[in-house]
XYZ file of N, CA and C in Angstrom:
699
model
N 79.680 -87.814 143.002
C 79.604 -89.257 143.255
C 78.556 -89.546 144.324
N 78.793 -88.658 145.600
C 77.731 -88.686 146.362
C 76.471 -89.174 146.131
N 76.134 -87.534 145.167
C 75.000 -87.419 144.717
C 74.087 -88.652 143.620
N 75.223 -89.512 143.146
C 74.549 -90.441 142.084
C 74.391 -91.954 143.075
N 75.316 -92.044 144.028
C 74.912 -92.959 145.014
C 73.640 -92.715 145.936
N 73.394 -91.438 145.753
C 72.059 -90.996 146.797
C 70.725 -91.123 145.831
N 70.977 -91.202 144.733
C 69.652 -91.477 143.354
C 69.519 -92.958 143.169
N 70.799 -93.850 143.310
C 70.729 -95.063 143.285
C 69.671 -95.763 144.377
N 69.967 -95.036 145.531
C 69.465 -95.476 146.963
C 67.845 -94.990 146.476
N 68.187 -94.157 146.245
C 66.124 -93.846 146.202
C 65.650 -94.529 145.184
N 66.197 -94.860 144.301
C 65.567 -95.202 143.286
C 65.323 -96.579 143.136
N 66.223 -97.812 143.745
C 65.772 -98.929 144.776
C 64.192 -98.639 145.557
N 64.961 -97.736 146.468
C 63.831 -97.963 147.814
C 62.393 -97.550 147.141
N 62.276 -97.312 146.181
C 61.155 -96.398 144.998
C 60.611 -97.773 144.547
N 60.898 -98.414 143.982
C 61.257 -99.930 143.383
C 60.415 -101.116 144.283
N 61.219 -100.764 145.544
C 60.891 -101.809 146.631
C 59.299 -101.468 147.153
N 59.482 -100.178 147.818
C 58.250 -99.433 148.096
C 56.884 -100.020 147.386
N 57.147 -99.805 145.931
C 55.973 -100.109 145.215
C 55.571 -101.181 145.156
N 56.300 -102.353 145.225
C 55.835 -104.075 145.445
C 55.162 -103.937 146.748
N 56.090 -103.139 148.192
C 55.475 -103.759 149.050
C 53.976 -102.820 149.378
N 53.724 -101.764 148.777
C 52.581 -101.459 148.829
C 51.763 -102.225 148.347
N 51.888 -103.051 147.031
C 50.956 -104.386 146.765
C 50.703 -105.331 147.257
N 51.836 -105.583 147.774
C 52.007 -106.783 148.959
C 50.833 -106.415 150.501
N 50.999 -105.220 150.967
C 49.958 -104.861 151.828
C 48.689 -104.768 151.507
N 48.609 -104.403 150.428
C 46.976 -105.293 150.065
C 46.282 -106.183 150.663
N 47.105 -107.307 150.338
C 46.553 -108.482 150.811
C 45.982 -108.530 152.231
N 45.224 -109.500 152.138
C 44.192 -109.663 153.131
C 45.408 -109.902 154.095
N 45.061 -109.159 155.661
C 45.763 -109.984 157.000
C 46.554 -110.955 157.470
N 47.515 -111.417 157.356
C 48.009 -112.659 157.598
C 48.943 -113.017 156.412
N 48.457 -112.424 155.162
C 48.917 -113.525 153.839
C 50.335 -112.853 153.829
N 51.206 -113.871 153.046
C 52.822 -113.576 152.774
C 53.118 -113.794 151.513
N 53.442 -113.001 150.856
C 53.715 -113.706 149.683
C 54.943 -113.472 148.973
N 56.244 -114.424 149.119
C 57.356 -114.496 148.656
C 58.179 -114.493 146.739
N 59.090 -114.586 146.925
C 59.444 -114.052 145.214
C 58.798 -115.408 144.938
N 59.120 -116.226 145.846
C 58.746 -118.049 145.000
C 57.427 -117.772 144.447
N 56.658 -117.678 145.670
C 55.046 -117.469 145.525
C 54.593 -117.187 144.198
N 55.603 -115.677 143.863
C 54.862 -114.921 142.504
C 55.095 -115.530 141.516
N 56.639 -116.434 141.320
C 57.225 -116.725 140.265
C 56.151 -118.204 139.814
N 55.721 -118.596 141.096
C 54.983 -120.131 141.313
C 53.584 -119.391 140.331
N 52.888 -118.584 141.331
C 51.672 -117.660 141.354
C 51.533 -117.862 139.712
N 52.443 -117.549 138.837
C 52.175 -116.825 136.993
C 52.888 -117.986 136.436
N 53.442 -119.187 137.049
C 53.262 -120.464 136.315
C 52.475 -120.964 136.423
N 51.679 -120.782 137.765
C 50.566 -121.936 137.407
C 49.479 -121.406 136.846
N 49.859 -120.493 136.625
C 48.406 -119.345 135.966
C 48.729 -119.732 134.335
N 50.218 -120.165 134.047
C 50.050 -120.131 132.643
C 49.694 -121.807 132.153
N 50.421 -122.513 133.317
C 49.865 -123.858 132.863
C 48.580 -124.098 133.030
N 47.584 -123.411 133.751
C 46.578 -123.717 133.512
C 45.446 -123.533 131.861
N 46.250 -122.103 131.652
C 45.567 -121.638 130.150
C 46.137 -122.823 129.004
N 47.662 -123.333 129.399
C 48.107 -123.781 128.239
C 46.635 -125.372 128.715
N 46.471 -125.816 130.021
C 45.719 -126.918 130.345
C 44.593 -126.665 129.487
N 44.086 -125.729 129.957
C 42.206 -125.572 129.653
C 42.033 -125.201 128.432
N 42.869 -124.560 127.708
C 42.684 -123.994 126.316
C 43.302 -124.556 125.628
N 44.514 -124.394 125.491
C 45.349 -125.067 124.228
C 44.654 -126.279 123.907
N 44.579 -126.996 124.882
C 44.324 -128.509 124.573
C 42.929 -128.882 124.118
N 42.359 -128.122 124.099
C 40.915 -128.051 123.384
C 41.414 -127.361 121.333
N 42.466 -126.550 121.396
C 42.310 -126.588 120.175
C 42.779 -127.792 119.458
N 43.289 -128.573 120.119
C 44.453 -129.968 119.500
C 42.945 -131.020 118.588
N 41.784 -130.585 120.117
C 40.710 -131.913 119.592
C 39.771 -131.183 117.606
N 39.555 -132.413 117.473
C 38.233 -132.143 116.246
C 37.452 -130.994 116.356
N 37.130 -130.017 115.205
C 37.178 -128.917 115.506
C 37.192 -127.399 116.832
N 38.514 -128.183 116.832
C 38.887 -127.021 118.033
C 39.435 -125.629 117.518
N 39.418 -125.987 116.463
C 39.411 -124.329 115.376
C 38.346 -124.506 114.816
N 38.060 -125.233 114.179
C 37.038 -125.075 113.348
C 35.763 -124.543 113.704
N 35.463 -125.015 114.785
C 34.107 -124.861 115.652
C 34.104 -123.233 116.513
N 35.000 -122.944 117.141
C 35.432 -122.204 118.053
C 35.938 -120.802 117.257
N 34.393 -119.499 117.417
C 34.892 -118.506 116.362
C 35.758 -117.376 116.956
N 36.349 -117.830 117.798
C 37.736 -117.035 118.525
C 38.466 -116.855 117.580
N 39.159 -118.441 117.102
C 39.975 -118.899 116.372
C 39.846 -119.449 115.027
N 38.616 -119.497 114.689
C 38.417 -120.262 113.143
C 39.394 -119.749 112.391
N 39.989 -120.234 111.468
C 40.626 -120.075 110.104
C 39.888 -119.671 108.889
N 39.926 -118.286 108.737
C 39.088 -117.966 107.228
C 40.334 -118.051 106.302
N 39.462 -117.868 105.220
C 40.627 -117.393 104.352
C 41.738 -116.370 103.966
N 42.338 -116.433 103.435
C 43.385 -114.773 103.150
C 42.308 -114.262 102.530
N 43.003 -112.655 102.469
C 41.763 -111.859 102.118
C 41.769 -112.036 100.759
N 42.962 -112.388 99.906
C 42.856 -112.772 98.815
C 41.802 -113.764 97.933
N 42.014 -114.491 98.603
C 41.131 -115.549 98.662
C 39.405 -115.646 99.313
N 39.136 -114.365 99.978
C 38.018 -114.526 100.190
C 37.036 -114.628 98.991
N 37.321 -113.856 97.994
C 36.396 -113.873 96.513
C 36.275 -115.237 96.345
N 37.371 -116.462 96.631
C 37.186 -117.724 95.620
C 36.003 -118.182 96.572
N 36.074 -117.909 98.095
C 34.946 -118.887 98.695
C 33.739 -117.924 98.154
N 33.304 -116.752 98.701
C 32.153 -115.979 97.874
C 31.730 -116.476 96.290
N 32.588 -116.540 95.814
C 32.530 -116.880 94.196
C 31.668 -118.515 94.494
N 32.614 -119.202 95.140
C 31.954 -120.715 95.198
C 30.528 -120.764 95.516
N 30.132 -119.737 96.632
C 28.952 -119.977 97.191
C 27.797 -119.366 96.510
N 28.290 -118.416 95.794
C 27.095 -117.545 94.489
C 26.756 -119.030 93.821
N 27.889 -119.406 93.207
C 27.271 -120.383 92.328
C 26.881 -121.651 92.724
N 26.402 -122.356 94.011
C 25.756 -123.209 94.396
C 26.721 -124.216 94.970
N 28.013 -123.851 95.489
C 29.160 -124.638 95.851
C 29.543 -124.778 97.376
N 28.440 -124.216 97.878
C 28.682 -123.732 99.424
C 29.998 -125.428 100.450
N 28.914 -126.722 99.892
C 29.589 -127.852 100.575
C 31.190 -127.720 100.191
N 31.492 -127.303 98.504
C 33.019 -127.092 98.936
C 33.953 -126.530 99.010
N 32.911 -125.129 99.169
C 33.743 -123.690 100.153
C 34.195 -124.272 101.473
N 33.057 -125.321 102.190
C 33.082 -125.676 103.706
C 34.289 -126.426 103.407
N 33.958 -127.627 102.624
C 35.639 -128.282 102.904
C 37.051 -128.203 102.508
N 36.868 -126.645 102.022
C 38.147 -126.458 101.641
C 38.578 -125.146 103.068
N 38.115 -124.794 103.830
C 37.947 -124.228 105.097
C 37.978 -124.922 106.482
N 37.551 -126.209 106.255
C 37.841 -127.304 107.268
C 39.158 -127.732 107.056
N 39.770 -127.971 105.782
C 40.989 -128.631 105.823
C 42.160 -127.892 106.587
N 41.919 -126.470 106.003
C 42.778 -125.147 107.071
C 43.229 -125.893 108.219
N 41.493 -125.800 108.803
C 41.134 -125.419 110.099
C 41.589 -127.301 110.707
N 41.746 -127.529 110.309
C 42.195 -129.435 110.533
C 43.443 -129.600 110.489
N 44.412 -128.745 110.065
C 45.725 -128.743 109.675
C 46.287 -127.662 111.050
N 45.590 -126.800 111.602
C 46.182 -126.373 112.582
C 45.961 -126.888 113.938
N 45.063 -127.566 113.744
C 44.631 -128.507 115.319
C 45.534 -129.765 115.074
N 45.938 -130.171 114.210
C 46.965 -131.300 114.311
C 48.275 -130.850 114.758
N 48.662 -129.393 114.177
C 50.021 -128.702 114.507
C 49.951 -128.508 116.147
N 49.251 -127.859 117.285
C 48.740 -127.256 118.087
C 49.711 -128.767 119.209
N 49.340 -129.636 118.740
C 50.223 -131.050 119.759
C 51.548 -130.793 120.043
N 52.179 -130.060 119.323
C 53.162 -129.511 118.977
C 53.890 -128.132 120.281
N 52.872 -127.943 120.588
C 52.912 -126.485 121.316
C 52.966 -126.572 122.745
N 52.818 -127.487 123.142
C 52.764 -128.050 124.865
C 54.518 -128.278 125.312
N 55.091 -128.905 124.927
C 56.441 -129.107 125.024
C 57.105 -127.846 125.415
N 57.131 -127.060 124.549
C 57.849 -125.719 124.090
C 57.044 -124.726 125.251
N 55.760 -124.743 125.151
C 55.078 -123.768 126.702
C 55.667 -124.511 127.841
N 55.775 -125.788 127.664
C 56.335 -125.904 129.104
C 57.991 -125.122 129.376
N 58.474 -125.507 128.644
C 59.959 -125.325 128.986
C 60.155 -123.763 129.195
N 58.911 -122.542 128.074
C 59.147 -121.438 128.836
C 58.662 -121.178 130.009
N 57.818 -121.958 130.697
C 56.938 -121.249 131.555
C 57.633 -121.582 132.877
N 58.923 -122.667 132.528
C 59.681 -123.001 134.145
C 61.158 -121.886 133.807
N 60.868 -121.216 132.846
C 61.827 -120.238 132.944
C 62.120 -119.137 133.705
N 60.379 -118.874 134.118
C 60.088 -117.624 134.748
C 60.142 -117.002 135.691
N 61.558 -116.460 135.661
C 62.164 -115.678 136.817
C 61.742 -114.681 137.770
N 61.591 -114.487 139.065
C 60.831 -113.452 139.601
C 60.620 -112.171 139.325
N 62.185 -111.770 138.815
C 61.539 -109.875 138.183
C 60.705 -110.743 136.393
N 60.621 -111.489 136.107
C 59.489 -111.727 134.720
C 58.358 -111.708 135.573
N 58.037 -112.310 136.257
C 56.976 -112.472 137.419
C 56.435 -111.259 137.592
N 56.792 -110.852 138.055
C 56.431 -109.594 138.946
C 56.167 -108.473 138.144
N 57.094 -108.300 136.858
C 56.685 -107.682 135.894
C 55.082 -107.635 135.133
N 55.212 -109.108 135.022
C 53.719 -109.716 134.283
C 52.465 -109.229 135.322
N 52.939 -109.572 136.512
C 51.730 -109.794 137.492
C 51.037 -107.904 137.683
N 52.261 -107.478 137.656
C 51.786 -105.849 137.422
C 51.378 -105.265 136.460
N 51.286 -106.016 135.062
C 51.323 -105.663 134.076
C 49.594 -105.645 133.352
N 49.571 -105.973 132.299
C 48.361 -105.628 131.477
C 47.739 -106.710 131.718
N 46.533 -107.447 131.357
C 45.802 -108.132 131.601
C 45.890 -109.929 130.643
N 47.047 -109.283 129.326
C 47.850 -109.859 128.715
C 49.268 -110.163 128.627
N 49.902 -109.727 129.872
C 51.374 -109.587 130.092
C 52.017 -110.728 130.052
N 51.220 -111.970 130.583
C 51.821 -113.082 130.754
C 51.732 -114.195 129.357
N 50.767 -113.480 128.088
C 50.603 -113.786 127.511
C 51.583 -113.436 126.398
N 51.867 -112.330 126.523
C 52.865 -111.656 125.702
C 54.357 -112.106 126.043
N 54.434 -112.371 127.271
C 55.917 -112.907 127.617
C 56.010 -114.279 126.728
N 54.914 -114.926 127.246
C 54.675 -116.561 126.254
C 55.537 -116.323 125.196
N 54.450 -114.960 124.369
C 54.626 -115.064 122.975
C 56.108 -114.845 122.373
N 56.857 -114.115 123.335
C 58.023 -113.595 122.972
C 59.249 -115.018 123.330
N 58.803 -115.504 124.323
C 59.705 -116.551 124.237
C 59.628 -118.129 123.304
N 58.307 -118.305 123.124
C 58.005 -119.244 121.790
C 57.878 -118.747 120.577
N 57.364 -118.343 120.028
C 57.165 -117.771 118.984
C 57.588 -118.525 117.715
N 59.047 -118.325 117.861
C 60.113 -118.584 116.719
C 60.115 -120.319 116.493
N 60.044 -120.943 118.194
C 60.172 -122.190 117.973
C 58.587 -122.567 117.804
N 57.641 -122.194 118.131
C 56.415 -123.114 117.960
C 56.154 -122.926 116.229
N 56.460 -121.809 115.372
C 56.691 -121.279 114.218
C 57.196 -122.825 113.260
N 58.529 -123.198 114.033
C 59.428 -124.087 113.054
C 58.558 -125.339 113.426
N 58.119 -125.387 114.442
C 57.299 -127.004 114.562
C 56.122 -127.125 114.268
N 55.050 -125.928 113.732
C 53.813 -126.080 113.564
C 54.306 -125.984 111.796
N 54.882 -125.656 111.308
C 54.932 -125.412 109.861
C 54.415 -126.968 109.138
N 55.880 -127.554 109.186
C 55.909 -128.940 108.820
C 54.644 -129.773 109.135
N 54.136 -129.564 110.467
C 53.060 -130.334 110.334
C 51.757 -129.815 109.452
N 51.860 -128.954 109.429
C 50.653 -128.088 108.980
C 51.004 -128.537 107.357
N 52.096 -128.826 106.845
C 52.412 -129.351 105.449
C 52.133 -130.326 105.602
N 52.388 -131.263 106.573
C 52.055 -132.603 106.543
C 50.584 -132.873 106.297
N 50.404 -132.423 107.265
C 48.318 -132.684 107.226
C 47.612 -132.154 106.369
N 48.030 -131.532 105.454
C 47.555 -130.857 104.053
C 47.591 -131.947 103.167
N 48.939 -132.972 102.748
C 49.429 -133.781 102.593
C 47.832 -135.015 102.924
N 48.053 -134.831 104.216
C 47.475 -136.373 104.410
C 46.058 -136.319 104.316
N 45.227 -134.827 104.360
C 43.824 -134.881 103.551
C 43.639 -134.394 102.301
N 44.666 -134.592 102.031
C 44.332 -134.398 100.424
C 43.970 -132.832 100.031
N 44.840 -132.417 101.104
C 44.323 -130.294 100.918
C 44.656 -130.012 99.413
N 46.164 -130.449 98.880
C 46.331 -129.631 97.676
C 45.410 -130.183 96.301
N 44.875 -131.420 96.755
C 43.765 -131.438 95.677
C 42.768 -130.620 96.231
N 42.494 -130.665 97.336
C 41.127 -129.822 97.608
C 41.090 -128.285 97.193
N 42.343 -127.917 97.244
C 42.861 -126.377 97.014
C 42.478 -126.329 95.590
N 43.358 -127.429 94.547
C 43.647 -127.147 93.299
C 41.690 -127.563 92.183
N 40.885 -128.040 93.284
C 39.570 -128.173 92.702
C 38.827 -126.612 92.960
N 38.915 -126.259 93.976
C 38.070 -124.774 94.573
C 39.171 -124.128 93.348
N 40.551 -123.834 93.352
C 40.639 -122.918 92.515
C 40.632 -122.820 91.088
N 40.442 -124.216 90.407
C 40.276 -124.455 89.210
C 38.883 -123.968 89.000
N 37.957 -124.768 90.014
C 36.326 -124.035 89.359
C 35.998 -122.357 90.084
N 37.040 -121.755 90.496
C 36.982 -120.663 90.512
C 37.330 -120.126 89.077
N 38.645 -120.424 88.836
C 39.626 -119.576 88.233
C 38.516 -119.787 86.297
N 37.524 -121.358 86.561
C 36.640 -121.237 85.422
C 35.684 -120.429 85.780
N 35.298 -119.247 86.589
C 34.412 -118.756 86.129
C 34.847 -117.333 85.298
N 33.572 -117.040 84.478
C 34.079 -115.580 83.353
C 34.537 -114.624 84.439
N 35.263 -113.791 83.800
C 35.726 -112.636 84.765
C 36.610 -112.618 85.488
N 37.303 -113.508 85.865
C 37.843 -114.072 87.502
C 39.316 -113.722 86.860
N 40.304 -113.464 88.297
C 41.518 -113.377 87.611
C 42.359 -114.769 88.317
N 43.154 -115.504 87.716
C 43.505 -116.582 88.564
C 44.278 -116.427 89.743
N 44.200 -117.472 90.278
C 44.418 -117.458 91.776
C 45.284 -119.064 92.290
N 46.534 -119.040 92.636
C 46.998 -120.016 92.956
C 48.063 -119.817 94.553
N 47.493 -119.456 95.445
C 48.180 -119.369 97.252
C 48.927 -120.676 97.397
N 50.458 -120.257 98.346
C 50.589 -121.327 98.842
C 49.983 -121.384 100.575
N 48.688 -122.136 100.969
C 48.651 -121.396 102.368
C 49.316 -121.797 103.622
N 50.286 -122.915 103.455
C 50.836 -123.193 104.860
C 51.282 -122.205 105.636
N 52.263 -121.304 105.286
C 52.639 -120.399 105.563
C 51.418 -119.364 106.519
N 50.526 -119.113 105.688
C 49.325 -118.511 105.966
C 48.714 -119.409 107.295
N 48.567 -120.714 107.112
C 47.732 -121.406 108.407
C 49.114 -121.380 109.481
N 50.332 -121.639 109.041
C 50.912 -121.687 110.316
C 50.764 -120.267 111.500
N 50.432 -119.319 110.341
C 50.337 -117.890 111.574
C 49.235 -117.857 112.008
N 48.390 -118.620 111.660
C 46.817 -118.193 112.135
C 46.806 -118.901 113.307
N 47.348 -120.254 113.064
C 46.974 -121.283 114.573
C 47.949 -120.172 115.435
N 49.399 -120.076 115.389
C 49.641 -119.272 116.030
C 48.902 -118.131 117.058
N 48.567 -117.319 115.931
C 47.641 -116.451 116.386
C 46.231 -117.124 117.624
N 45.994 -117.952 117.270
C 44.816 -118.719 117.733
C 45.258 -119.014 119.338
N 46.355 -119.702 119.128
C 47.147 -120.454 120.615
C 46.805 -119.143 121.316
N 48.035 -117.946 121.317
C 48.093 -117.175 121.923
C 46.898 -116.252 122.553
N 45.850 -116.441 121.494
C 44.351 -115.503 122.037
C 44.141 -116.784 123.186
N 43.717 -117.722 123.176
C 43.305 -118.680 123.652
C 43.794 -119.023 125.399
N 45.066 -118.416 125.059
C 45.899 -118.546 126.320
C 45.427 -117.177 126.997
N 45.524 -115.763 126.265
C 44.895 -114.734 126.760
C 43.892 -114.805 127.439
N 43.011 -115.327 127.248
C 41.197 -115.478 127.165
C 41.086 -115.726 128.819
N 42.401 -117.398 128.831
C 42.299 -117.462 129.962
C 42.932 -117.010 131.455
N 43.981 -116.334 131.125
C 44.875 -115.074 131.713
C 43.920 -114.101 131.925
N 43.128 -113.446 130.983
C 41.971 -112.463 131.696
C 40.800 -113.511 132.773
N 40.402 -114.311 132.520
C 39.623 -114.824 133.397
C 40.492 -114.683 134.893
N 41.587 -115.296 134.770
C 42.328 -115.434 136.149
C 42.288 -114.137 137.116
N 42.555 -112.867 135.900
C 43.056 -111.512 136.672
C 41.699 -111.019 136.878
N 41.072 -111.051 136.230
C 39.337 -110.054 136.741
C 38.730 -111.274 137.396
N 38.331 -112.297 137.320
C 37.652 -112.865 138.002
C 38.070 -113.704 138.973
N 37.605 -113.668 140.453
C 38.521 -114.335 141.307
C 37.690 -115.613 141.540
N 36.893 -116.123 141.110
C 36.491 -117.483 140.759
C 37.243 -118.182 140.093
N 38.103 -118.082 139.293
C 38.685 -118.652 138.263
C 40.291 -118.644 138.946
N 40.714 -118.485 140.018
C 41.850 -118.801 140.499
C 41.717 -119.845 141.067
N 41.257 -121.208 141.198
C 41.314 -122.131 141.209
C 42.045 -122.937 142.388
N 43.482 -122.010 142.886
C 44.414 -122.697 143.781
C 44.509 -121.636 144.545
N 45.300 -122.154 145.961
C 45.239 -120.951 147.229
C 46.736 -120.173 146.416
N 47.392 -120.962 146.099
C 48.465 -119.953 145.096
C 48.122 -118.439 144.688
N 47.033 -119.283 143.335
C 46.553 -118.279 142.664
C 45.677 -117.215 143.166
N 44.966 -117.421 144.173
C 44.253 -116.746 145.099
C 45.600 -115.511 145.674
N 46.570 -115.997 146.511
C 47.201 -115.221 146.824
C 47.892 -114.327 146.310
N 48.499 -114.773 145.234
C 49.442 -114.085 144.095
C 48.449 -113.231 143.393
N 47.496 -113.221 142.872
C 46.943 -112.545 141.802
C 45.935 -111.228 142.823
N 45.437 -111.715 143.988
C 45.218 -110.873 145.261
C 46.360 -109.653 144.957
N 47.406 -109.446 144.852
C 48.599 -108.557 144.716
C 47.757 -107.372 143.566
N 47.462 -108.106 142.688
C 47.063 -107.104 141.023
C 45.754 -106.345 141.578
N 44.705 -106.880 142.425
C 43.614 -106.388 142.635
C 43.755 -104.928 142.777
């Protein structure tokens, strides 16, 4: 019994040790409390959800932006190739814009739900992230939205298909595909498909700016972030 109370004790003080060796880092003077860190990697995330997300919401904020563009399934890459052999390039483009238009309308969607995880974030999540990979805080995001930004980007992403006229636009590209000789037909449903891509998109986007924060100390913006992210150096 001793002996497993004497592994407990070290294995704390092992624990503790290693924060406060990070903590001594810091420049002279600085303090930096559990609040600090827990503060430190919210405002680090509201800023990515600020500066990024909200750029994909505007007019091509996928479309434009080849982080995130929306291609096609790979299935589907032949129908745009196919279109563009035969002199169809304008409506390969707008059947690729509509995608890419259907996930920047969903993306409005995604602010609500980042907020509510990001005041979740408890100091051992904190502290975890802040020690962690250069994507840690991005990955926590992902694990706590996921499921719900999933159920709220769907519907819209049906909707706005809906309201530009995607499934005619779909059912013209694949009709004068499916007429050319050779071809085998082809009929996708892609909501499904665009809802994971914007997905996918949010989360790089938020990354992008999570690495700026941790390698570059220009981009910490607040004496917060200055102090807290000082710890990872």
């Amino acid at each position: 019994m001793k002996k497993i109370f004497a592994l407990i004790i070290i294995l704390n003080f092992t624990a503790c040790a290693e924060l406060q060796q990070v903590v001594n880092q810091l420049p002279q003077g600085g303090t930096v409390s559990e609040l600090d860190i827990a503060g430190g990697l919210r405002q680090a995330l509201d800023l990515g959800i600020d500066k990024q997300v909200s750029k994909l919401t505007q007019t091509d904020g996928f479309f434009k932006n080849e982080l995130v563009k929306i291609l096609l399934p790979e299935e589907l890459q032949k129908v745009d190739k196919a279109l563009r052999d035969i002199g169809l390039s304008n409506l390969a483009d707008e059947g690729l814009k509509v995608l890419n238009r259907a996930a920047e309308d969903a993306v409005g969607e995604a602010t609500p739900i980042f907020i509510n995880a990001v005041k979740e974030i408890t100091f051992t999540d904190a502290k975890n992230i802040l020690l962690g990979s250069n994507d840690a805080a991005t990955q926590y995001l992902t694990s706590k939205t996921q499921t719900a930004l999933y159920d709220k980007f769907n519907p819209v992403i049906k909707a706005s298909f809906d309201k530009v006229g995607a499934d005619q636009i779909w059912a013209n590209l694949i009709n004068k595909y499916n007429a050319i000789p050779f071809t085998s037909n082809v009929n996708p449903d892609l909501t499904d498909y665009v809802t994971g891509e914007a997905l996918k998109g949010v989360y790089k986007m938020i990354a992008v700016e999570e690495q700026e924060i941790r390698t570059k100390v220009g981009s910490r913006t607040t004496a917060l972030l200055q102090k807290v992210f000082a710890l990872q150096d």
